[in-house]
Each structure stands twice: as C-alpha cells, then as structure tokens.
CSV table of N, CA, C and O in Angstrom, one decimal:
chain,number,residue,atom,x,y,z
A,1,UNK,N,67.7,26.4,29.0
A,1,UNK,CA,67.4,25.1,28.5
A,1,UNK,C,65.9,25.0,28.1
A,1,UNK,O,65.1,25.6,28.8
A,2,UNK,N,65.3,24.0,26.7
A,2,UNK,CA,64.1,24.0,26.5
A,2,UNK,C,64.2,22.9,26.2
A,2,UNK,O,65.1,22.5,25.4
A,3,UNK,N,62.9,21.8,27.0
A,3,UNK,CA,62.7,20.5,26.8
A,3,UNK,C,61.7,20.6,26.1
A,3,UNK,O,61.0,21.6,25.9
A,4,UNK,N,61.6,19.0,25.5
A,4,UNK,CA,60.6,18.7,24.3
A,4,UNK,C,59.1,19.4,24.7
A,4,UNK,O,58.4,19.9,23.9
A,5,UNK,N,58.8,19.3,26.6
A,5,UNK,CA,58.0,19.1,27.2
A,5,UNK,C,57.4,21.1,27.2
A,5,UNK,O,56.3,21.6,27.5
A,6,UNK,N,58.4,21.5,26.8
A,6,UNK,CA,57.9,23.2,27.2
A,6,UNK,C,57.1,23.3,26.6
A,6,UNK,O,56.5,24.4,26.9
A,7,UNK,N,56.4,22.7,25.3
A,7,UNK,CA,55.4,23.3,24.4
A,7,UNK,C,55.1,24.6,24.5
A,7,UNK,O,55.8,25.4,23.8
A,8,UNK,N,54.1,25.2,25.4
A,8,UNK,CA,53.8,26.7,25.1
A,8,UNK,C,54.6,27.4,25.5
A,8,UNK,O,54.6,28.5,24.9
A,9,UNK,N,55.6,27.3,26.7
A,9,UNK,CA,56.4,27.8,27.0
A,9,UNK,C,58.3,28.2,26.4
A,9,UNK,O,59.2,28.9,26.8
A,10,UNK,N,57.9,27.2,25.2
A,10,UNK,CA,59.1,27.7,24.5
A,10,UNK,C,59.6,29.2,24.2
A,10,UNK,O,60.6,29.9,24.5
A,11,UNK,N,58.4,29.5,23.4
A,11,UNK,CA,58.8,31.3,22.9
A,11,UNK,C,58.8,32.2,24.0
A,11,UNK,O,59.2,33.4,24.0
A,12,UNK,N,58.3,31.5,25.2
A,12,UNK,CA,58.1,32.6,26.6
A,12,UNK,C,59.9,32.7,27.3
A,12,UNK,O,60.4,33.7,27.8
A,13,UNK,N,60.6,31.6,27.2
A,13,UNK,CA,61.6,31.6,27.3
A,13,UNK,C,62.7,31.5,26.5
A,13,UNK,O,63.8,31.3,26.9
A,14,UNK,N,62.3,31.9,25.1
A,14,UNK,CA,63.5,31.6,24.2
A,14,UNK,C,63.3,33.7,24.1
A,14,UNK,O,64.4,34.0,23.5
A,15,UNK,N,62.8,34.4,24.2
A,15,UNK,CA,62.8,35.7,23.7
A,15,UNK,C,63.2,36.4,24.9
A,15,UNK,O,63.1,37.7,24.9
A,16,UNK,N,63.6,35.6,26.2
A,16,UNK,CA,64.4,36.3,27.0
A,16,UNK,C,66.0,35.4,27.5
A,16,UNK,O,66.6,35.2,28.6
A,17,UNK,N,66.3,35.0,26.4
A,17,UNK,CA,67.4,34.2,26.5
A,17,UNK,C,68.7,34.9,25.8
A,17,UNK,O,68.5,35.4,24.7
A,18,UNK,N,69.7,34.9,26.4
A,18,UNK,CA,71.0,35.1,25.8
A,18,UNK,C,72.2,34.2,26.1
A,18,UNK,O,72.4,33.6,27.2
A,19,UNK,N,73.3,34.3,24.9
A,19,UNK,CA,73.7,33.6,24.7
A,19,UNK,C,73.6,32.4,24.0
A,19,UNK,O,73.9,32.5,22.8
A,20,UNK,N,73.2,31.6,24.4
A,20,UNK,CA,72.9,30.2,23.3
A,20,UNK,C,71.1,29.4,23.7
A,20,UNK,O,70.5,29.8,24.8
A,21,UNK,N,70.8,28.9,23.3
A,21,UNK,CA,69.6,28.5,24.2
A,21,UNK,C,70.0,26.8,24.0
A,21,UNK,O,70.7,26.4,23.0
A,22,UNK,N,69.6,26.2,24.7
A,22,UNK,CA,70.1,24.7,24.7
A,22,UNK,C,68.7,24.0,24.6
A,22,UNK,O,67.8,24.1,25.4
A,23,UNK,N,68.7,23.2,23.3
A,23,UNK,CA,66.9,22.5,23.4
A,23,UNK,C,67.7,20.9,23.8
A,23,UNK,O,68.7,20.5,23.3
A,24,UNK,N,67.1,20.4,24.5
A,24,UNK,CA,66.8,19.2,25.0
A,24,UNK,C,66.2,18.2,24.0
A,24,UNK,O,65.0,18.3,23.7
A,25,UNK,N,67.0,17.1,23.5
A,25,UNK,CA,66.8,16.5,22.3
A,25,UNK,C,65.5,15.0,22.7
A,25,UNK,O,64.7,14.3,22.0
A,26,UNK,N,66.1,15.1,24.0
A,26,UNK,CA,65.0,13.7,24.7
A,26,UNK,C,64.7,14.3,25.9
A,26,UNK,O,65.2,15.2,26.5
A,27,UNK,N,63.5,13.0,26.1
A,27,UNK,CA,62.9,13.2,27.5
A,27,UNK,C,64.0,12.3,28.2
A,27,UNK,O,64.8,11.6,27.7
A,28,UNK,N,64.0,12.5,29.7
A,28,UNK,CA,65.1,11.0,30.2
A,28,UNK,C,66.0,12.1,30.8
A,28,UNK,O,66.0,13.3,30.7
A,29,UNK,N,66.7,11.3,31.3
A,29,UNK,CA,68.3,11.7,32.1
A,29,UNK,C,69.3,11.8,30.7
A,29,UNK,O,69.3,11.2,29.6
A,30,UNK,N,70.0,13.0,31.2
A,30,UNK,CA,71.4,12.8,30.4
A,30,UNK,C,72.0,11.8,30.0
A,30,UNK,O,71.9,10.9,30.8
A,31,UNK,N,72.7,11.7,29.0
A,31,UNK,CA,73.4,10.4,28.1
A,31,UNK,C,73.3,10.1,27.0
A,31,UNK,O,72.8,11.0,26.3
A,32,UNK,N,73.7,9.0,26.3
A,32,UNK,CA,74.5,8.1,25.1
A,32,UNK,C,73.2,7.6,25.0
A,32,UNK,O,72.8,6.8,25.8
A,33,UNK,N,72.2,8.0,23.8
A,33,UNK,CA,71.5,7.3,23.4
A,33,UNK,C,71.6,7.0,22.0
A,33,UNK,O,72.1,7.7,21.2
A,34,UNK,N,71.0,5.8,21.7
A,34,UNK,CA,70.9,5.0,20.0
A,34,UNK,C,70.2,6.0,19.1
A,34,UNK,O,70.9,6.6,18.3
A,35,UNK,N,69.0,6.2,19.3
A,35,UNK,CA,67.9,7.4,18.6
A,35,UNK,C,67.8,8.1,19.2
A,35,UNK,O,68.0,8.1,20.4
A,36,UNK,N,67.2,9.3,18.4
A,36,UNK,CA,66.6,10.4,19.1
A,36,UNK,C,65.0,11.0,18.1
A,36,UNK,O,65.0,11.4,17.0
A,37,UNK,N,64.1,10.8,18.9
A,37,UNK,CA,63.2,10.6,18.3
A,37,UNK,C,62.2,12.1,18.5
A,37,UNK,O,61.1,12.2,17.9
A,38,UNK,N,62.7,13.4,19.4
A,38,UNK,CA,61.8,14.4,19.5
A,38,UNK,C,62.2,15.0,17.8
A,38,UNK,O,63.3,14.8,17.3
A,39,UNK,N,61.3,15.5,17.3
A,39,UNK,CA,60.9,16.6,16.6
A,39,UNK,C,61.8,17.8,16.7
A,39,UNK,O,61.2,18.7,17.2
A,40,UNK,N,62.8,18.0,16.6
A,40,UNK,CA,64.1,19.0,16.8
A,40,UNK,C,63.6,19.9,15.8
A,40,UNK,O,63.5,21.1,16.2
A,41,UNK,N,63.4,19.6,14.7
A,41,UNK,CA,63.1,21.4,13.9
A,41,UNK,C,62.1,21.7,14.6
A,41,UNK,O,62.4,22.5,15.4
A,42,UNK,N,60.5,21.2,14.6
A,42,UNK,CA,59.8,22.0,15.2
A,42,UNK,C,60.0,22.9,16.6
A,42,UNK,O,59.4,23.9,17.1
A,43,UNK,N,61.1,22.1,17.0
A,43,UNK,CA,61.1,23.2,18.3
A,43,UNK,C,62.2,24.2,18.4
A,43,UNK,O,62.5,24.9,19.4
A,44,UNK,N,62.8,24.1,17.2
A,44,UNK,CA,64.0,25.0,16.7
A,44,UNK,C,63.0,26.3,16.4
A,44,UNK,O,62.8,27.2,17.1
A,45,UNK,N,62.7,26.1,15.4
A,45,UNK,CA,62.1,26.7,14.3
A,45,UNK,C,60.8,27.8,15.6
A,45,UNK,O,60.5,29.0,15.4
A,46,UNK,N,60.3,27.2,16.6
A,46,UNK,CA,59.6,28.0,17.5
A,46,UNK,C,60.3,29.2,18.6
A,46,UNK,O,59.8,30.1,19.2
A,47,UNK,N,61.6,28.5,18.4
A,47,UNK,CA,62.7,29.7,18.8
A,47,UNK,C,63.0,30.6,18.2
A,47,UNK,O,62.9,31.8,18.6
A,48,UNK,N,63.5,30.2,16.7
A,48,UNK,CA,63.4,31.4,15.9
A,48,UNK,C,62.2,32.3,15.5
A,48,UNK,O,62.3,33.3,14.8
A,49,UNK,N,61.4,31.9,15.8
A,49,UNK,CA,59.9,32.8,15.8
A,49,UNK,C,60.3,33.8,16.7
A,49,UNK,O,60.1,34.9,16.3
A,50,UNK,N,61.0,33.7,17.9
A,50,UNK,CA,61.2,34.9,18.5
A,50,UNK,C,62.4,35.7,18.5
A,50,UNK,O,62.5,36.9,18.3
A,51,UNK,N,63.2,35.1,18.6
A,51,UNK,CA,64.8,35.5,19.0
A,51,UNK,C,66.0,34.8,17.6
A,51,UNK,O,65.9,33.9,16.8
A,52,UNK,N,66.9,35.6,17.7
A,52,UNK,CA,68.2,35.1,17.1
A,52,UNK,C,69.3,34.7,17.6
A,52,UNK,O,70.5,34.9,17.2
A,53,UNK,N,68.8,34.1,18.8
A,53,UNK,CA,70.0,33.5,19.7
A,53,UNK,C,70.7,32.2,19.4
A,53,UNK,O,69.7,31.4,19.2
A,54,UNK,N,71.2,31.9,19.2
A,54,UNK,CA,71.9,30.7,18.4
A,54,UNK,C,71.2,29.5,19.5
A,54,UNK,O,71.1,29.3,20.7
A,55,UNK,N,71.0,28.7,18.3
A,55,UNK,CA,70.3,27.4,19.1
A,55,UNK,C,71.1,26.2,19.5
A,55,UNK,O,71.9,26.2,18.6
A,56,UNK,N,71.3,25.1,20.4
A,56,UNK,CA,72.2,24.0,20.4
A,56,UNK,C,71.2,23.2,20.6
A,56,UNK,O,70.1,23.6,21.0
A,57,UNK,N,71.6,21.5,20.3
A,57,UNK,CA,70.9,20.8,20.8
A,57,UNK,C,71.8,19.8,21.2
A,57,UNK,O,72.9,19.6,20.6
A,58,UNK,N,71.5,19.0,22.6
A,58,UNK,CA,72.2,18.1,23.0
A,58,UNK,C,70.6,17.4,23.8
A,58,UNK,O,69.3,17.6,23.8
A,59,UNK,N,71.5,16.7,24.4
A,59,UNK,CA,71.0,15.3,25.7
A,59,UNK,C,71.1,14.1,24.6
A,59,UNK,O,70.4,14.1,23.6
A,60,UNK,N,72.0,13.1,24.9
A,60,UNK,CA,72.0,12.2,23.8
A,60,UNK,C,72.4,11.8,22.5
A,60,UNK,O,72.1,10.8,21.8
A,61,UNK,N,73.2,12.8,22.4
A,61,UNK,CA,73.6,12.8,21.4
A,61,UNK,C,75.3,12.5,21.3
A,61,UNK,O,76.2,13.2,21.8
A,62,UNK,N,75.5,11.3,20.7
A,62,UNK,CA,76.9,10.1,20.7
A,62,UNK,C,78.0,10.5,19.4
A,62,UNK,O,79.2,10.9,19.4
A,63,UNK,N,76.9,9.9,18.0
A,63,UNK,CA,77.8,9.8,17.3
A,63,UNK,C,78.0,10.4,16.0
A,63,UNK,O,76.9,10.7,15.5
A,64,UNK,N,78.8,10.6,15.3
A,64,UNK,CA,78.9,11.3,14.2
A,64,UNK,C,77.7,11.7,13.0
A,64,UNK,O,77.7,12.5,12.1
A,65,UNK,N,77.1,10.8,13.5
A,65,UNK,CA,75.6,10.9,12.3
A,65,UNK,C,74.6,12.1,13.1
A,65,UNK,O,74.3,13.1,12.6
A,66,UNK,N,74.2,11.7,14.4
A,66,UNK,CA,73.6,12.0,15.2
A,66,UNK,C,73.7,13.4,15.2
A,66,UNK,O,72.7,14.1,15.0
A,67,UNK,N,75.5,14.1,15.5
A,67,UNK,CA,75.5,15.3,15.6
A,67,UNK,C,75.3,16.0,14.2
A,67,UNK,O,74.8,17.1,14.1
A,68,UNK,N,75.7,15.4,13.3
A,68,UNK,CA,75.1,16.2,11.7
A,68,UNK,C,73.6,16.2,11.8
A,68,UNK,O,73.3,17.3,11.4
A,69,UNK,N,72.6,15.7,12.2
A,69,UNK,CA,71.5,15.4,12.2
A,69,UNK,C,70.9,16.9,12.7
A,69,UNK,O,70.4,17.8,12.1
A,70,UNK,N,71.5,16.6,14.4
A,70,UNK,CA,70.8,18.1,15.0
A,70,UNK,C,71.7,19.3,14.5
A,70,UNK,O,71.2,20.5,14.7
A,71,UNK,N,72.6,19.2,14.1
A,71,UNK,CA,73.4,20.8,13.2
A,71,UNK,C,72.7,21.1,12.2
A,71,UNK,O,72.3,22.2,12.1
A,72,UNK,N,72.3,20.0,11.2
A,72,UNK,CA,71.6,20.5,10.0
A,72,UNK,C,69.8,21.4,10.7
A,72,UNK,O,68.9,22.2,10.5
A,73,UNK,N,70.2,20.7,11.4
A,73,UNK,CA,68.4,21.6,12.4
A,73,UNK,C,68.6,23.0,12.9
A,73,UNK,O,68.0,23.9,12.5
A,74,UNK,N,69.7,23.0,13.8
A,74,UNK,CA,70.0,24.0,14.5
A,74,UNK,C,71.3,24.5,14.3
A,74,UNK,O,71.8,24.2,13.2
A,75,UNK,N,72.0,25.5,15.3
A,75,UNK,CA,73.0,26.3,15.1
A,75,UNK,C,74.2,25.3,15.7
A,75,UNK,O,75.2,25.4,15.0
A,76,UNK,N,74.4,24.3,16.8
A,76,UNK,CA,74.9,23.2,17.3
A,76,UNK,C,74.4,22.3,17.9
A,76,UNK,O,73.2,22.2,18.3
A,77,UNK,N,75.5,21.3,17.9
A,77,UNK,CA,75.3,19.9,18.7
A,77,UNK,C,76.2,19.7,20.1
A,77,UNK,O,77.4,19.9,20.1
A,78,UNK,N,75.7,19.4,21.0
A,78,UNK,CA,76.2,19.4,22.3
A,78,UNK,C,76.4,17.4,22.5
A,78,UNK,O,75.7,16.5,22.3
A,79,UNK,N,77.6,17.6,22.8
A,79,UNK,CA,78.0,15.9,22.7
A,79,UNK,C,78.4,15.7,24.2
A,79,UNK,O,79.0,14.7,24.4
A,80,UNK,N,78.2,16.4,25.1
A,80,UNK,CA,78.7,16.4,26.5
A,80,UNK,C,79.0,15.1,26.8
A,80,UNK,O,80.2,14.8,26.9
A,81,UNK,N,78.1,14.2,27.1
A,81,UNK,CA,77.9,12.9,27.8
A,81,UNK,C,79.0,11.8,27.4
A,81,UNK,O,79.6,11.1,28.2
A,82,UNK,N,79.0,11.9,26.3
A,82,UNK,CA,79.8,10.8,25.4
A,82,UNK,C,81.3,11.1,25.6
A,82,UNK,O,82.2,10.3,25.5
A,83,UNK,N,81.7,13.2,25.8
A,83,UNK,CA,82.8,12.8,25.9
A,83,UNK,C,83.6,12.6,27.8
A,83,UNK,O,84.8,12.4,28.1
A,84,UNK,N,82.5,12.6,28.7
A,84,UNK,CA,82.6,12.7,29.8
A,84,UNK,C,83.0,11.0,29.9
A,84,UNK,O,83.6,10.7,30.9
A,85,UNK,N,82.7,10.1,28.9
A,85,UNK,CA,82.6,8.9,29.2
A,85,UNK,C,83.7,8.3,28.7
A,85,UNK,O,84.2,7.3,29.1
A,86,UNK,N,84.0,9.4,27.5
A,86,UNK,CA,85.7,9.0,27.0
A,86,UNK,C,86.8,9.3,28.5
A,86,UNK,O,87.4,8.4,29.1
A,87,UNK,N,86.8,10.5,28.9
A,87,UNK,CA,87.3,10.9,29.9
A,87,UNK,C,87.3,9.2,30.8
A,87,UNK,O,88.2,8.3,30.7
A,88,UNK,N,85.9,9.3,31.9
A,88,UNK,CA,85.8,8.2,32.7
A,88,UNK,C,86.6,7.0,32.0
A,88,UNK,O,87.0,6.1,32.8
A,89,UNK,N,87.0,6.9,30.6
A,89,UNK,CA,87.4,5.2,30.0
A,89,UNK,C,89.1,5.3,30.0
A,89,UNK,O,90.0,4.3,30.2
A,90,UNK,N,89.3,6.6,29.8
A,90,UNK,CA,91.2,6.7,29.5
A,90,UNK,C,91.7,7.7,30.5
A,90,UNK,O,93.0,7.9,30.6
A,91,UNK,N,90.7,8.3,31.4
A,91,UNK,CA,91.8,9.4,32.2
A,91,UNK,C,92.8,10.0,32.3
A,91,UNK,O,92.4,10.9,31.6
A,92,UNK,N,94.0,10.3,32.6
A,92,UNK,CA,94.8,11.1,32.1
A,92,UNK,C,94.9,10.9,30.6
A,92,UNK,O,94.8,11.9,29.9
A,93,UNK,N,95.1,9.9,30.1
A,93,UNK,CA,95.3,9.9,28.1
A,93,UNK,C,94.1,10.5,27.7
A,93,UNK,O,94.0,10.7,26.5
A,94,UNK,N,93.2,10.7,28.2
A,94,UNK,CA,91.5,10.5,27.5
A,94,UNK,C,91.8,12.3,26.4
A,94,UNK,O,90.9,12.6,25.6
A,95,UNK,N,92.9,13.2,26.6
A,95,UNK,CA,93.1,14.5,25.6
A,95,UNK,C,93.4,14.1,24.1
A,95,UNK,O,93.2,14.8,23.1
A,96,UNK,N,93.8,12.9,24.2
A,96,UNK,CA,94.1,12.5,22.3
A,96,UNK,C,92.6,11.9,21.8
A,96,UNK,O,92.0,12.0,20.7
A,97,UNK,N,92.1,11.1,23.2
A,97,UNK,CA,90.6,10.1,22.6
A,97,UNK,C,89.7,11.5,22.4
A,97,UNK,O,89.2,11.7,21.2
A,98,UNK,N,89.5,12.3,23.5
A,98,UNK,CA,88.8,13.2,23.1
A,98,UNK,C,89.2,14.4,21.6
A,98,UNK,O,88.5,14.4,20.6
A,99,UNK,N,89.9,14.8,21.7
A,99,UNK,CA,90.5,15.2,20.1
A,99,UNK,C,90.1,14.6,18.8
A,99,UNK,O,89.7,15.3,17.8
A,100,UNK,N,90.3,13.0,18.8
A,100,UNK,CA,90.2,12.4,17.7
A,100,UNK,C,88.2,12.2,17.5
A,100,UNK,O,87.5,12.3,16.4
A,101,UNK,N,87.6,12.0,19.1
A,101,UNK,CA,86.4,12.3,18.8
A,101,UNK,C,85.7,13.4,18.3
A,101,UNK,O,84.8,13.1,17.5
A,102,UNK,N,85.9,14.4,18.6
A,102,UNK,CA,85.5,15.8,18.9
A,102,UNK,C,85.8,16.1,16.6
A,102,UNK,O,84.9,16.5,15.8
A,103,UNK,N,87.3,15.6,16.2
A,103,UNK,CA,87.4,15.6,15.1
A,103,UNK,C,86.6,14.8,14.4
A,103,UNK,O,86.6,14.8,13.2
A,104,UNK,N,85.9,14.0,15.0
A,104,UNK,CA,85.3,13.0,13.5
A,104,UNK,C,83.5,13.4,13.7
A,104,UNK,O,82.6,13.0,12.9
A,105,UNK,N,83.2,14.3,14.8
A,105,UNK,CA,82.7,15.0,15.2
A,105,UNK,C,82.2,16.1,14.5
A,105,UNK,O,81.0,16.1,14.3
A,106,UNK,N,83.0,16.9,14.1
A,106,UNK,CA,83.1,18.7,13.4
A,106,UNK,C,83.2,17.7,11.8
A,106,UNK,O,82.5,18.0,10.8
A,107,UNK,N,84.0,17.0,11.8
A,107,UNK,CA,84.0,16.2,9.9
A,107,UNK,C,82.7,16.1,9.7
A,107,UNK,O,82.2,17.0,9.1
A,108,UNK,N,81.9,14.9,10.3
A,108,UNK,CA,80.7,15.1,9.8
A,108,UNK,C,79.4,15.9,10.0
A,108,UNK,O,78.3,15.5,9.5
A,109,UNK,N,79.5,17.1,10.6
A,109,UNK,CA,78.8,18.1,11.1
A,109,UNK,C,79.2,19.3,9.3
A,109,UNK,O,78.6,20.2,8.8
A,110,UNK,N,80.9,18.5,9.0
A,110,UNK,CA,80.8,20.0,8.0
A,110,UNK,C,80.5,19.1,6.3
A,110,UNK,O,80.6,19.7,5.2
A,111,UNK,N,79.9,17.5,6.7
A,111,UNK,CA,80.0,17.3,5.3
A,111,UNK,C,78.3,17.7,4.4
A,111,UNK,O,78.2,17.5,3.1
C-alpha cells in the first residue's frame, strides 16, 4: 500500500513490490466518500518510474464515475467499502445487489 503521504518513499516501495501495489486515494479511514481530491496520476506515474507492477487505486471510492476516474489513471479501482456496505444493507440477498453493482461498475470503467 502507498498513501498520498509516502512522498519520497513511494519508489523505495513500489520497486520492491509484487503483485499489485494498492495507492491510497485519500487521507482518512476507509470508506464511501463524495470526492476524491489526491492527485492520483502523480502518484501513479511515480510507480511506474520504477516497476511494472500493476497499480490499483481504492480508499473511497463509491460510484461509477469515481471508479472510471481512478482506471483511466491506473491499472484498477478498488470499490471495497461500498460493497461491504451493500453486503451490511441486504445480507444473505446482498449476491444479486452486489452483481448489479460491481456491473454498473466494470460498464463505466469500459466506456
């Protein structure tokens, strides 16, 4: 994981990373936020100075605009929170709410 906050520390940890590297889209606790206001390519783009590890971005990230937003930046969007909250809202049904989210999701991530 690489928060907004790693500044110099980004490339020291993204060039010994495998698998995916996860950048942290806000400062704050995990969750459903309205905006997302860090600078996501700059700190994309300092990853790829070292490594070709595929990049994701999450913390905050809700809704269909949101996740096109950080895909067009990076390699993915991490929607964790939002669908933990679908889960918490429908419980056992929450596999169709999650599906139909996850799909409107990947639509606008591929338009």
């Amino acid at each position: 994981m690489i928060a907004p906050t790693s500044h110099q520390r980004i490339q020291t940890i993204a060039k010994d990373a495998g698998g995916f590297i996860y950048c942290v889209s806000s400062l704050g606790v995990t969750g459903v936020r309205s905006t997302i206001t860090t600078d996501i390519s700059a700190m994309v783009n300092l990853v790829r100075e070292v490594t070709d590890v595929p990049v994701a971005v999450g913390f905050g990230i809700s809704t269909p605009e949101q996740a096109k937003k950080m895909a067009d930046q990076s390699d993915a969007a991490i929607a964790g929170s939002a669908i933990v909250k679908i889960v918490e809202k429908y419980g056992k049904d929450a596999p169709k709410y999650v599906e139909e989210y996850v799909k409107e999701m990947v639509e606008a991530i591929k338009e």
